[in-house]
CSV table of C-alpha atoms in Angstrom, one decimal:
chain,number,residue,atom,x,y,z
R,9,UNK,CA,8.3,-33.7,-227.6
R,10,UNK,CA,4.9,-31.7,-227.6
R,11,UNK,CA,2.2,-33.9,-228.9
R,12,UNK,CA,-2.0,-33.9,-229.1
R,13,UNK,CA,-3.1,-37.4,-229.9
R,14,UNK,CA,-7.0,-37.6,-230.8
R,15,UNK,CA,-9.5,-40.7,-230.9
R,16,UNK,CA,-11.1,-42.2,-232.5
R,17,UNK,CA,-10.0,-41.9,-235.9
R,18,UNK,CA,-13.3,-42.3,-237.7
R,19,UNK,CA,-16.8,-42.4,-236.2
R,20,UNK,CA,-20.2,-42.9,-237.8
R,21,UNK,CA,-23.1,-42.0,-235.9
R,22,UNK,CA,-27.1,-42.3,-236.7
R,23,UNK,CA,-28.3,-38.6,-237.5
R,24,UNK,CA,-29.8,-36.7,-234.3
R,25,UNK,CA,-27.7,-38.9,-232.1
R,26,UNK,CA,-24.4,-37.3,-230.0
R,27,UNK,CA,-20.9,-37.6,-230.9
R,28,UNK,CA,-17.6,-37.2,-229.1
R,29,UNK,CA,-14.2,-37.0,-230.0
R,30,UNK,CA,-11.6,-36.7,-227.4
R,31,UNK,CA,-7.5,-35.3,-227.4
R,32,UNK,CA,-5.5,-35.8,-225.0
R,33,UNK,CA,-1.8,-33.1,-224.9
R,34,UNK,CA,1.0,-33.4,-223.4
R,35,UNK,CA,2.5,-29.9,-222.5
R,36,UNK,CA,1.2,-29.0,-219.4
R,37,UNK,CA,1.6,-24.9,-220.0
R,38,UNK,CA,-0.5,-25.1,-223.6
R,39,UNK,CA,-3.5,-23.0,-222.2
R,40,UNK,CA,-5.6,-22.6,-225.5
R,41,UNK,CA,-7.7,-25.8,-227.4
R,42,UNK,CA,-9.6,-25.0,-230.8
R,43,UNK,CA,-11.5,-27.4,-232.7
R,44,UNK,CA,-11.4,-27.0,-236.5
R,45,UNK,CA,-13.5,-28.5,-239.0
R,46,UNK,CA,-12.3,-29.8,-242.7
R,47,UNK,CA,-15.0,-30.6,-245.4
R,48,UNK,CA,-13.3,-32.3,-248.3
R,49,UNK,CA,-10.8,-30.2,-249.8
R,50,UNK,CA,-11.6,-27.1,-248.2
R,51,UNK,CA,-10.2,-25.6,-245.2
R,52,UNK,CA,-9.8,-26.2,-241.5
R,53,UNK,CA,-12.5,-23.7,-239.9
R,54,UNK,CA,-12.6,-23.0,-236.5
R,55,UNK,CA,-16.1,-24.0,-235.0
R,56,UNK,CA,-15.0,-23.6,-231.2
R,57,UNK,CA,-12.4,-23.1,-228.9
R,58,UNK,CA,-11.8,-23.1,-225.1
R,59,UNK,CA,-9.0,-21.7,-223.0
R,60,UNK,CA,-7.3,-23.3,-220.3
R,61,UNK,CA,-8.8,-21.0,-217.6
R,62,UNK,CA,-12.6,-22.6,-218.4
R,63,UNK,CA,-13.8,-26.0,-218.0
R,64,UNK,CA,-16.4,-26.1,-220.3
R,65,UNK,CA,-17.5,-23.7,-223.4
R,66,UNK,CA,-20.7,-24.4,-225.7
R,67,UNK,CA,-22.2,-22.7,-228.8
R,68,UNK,CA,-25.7,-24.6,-230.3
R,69,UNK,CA,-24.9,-27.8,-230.8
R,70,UNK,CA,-21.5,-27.9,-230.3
R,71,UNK,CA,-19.4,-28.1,-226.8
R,72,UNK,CA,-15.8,-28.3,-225.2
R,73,UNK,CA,-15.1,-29.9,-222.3
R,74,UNK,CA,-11.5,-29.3,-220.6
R,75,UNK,CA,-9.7,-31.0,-218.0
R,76,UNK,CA,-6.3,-29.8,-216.8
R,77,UNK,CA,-5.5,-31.9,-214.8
R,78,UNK,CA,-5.9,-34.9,-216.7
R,79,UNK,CA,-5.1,-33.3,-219.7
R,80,UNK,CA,-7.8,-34.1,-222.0
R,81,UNK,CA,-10.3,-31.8,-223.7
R,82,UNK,CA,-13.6,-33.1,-225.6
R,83,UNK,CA,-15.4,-31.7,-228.5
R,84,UNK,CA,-19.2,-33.2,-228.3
R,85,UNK,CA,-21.6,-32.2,-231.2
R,86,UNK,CA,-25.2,-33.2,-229.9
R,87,UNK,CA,-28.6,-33.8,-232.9
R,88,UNK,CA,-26.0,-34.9,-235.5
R,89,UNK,CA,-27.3,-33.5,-238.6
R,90,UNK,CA,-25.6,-35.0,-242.6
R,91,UNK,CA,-23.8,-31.9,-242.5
R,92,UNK,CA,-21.7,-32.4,-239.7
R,93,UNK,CA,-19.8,-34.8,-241.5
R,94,UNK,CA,-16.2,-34.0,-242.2
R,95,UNK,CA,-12.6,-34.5,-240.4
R,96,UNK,CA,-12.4,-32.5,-237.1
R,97,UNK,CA,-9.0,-31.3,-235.9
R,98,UNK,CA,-8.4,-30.8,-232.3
R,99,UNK,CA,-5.0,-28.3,-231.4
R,100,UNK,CA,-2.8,-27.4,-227.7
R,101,UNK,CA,-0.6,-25.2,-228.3
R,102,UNK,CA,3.0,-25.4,-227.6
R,103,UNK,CA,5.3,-23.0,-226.0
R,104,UNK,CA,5.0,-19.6,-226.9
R,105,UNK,CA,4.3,-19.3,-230.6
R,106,UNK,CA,2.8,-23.0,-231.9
R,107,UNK,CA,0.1,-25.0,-232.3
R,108,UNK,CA,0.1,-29.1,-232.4
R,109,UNK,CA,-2.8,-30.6,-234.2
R,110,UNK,CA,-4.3,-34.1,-233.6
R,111,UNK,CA,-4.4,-36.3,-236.6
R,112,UNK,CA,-8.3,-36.0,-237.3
R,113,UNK,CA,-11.2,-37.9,-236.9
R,114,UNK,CA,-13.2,-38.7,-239.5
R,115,UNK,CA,-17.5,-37.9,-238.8
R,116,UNK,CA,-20.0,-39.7,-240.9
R,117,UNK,CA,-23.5,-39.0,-240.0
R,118,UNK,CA,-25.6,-41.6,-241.5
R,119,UNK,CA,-29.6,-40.6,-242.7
Y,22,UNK,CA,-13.9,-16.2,-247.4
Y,23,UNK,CA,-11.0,-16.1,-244.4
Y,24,UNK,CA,-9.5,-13.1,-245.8
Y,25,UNK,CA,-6.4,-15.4,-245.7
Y,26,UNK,CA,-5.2,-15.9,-249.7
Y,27,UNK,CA,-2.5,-18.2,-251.1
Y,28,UNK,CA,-1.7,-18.8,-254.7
Y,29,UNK,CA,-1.5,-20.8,-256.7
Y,30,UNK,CA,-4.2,-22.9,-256.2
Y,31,UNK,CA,-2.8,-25.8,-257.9
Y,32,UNK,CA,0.4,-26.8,-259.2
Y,33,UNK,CA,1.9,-29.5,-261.2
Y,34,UNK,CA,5.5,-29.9,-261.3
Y,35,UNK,CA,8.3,-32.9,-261.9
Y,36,UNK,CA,10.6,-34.2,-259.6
Y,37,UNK,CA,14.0,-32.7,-258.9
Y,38,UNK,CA,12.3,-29.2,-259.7
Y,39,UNK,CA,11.4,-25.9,-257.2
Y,40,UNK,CA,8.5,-24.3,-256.7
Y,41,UNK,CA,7.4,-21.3,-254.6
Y,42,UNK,CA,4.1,-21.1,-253.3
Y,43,UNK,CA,2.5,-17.6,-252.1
Y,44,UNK,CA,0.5,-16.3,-248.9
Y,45,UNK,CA,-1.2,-13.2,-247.9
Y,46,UNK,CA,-2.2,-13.1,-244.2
Y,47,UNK,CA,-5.6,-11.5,-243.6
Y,48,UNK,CA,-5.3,-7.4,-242.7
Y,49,UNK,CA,-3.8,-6.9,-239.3
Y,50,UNK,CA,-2.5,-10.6,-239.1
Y,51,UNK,CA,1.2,-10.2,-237.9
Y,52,UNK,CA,1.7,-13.8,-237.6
Y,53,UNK,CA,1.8,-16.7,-240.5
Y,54,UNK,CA,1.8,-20.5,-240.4
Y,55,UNK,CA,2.8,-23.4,-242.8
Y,56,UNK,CA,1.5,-26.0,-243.0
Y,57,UNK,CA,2.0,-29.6,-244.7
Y,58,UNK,CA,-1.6,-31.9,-245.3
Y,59,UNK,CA,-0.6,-35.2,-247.5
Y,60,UNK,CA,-3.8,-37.3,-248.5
Y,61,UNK,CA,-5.9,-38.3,-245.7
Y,62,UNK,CA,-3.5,-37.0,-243.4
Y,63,UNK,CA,-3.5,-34.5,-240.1
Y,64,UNK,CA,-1.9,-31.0,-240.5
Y,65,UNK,CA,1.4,-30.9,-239.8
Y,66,UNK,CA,3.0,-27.9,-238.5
Y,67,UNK,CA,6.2,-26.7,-240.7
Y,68,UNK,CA,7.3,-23.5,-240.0
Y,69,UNK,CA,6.0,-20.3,-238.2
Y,70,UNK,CA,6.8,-16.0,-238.6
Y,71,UNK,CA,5.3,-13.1,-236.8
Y,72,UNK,CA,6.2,-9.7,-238.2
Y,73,UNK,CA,9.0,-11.0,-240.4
Y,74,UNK,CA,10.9,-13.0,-238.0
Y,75,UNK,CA,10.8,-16.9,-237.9
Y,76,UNK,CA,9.4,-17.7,-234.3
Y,77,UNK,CA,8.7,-21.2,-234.7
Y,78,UNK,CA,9.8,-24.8,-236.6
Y,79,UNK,CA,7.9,-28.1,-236.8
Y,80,UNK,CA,8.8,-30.9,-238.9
Y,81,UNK,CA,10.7,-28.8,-241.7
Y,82,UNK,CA,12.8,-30.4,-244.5
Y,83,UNK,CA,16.2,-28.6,-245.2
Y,84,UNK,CA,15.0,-28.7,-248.5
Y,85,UNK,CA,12.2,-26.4,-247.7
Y,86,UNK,CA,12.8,-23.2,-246.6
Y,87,UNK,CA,10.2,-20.1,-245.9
Y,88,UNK,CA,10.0,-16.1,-245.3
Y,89,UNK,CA,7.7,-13.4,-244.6
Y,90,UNK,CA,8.2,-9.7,-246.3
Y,91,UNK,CA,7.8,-6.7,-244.5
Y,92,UNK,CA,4.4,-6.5,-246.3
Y,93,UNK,CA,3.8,-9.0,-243.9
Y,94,UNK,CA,3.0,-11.6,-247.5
Y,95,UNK,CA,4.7,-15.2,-246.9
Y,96,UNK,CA,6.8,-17.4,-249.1
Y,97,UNK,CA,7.4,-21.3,-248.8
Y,98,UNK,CA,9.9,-22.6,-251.0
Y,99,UNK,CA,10.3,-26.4,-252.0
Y,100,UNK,CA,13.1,-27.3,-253.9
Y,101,UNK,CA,14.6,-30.9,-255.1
Y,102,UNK,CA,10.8,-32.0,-255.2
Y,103,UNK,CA,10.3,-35.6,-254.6
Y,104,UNK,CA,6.9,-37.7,-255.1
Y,105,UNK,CA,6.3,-37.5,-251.3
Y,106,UNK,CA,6.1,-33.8,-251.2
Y,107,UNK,CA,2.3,-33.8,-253.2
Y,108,UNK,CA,0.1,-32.5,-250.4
Y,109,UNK,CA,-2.0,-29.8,-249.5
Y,110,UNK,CA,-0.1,-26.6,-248.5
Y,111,UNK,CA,-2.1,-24.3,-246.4
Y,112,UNK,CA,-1.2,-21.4,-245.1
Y,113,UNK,CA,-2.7,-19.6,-241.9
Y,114,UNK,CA,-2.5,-16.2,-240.4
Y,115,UNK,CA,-3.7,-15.0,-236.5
Y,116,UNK,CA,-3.1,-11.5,-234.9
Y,117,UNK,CA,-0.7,-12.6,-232.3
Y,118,UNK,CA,2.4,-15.0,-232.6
Y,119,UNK,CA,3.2,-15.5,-229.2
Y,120,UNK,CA,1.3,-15.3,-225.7
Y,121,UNK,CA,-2.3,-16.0,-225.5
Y,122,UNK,CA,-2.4,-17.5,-228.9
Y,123,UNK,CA,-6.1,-17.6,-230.7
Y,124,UNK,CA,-7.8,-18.5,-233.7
Y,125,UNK,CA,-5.7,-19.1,-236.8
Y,126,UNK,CA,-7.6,-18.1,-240.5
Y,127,UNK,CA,-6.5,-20.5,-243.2
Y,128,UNK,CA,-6.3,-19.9,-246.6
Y,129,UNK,CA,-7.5,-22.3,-249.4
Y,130,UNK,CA,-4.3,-24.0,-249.8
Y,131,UNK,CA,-2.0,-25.0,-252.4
Y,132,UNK,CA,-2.1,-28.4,-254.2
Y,133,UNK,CA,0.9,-29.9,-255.2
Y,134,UNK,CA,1.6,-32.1,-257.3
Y,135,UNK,CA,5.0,-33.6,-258.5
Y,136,UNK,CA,5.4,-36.3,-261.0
């Protein structure tokens, strides 16, 4: 079946360094990627997004990279700052009407 | 503020027992999502309507069924609760339901918890 799967699961980085997290999907027609992020117990917000018809979209800080082909897209948050930290949720959608989600990765932005 | 509310925002129930939680989609949002979030876990995807007609199903229990009014407002029903059903219940609403698909607003969610 349709499926996103996203690494890593958890990632610390020293504040002002990058990060990256990367999802790779499985339906080849799924033509629109967001990027949520979840701060504990709040909800997912979108922070970016990037449809299948650009390779590459960014806003500040914060970038998407897609490649088609391989089927992989990349979210890459550059000068870390401690509020970055949360669980980010990458998404494909699937068919016509839904959206799969990855299973999170977990940012900790060490001081 | 999404525009996206859902109510209640917390609620405590027993096993065996069914509950209905509540969602309005933001103004002009045809379309509403369910979805499920247990502790430390990713979101997954349970059901899906656009202008009150189910379009989509993930990973649904039969024991969970949904429905969206013509006032567009969304109901998730749980019934013959079990301990594994406590999760975070959110509920999210975009303008389209099908084609070029876009951002989805979420709501605050709905914590449940059965004892």
């Amino acid at each position: 079946g349709e499926n996103v799967e996203q690494h890593p699961s958890t990632l610390s980085v020293q504040e002002g360094d990058s990060a990256v997290i990367k999802c790779t999907y499985s339906d080849s027609a799924s033509n629109y990627f967001p990027w949520y992020k979840q701060e504990l117990g709040k909800r997912p917000q979108l922070i970016i997004d990037i449809r299948s018809n650009v390779g590459e979209k960014k806003d500040q800080r914060i970038a998407v990279t897609l490649n088609k082909t391989a089927k992989h897209f990349s979210l890459h948050i550059t000068e870390t700052q401690p509020e970055d930290s949360a669980v980010y949720f990458c998404a494909g959608t699937s068919g016509t009407y839904k959206y799969i989600f990855g299973t999170g990765t977990r940012l900790k932005v060490l001081a | 503020d999404s525009g996206v509310t859902q109510t209640p925002k917390h609620l405590i129930t027993a096993t065996g027992q069914r509950v209905t939680l509540r969602c309005s989609p933001r103004s002009g949002d045809l379309s509403v999502y369910w979805y499920q979030q247990s502790l430390d876990q990713g979101l997954q995807f349970l059901i899906q309507y656009y202008n009150g007609e189910e379009r989509a199903k993930g990973n649904i229990l039969e024991r969970f069924s949904a429905q969206q009014f013509p006032d567009l407002h969304s109901e998730l029903n749980l019934s013959s609760l079990e301990l594994g059903d406590s999760a975070l219940y959110f509920c999210a609403s975009s303008v389209r339901g099908a084609g070029a698909l876009g951002e989805q607003f979420f709501g605050p969610g709905t914590r449940l918890t059965v004892l």
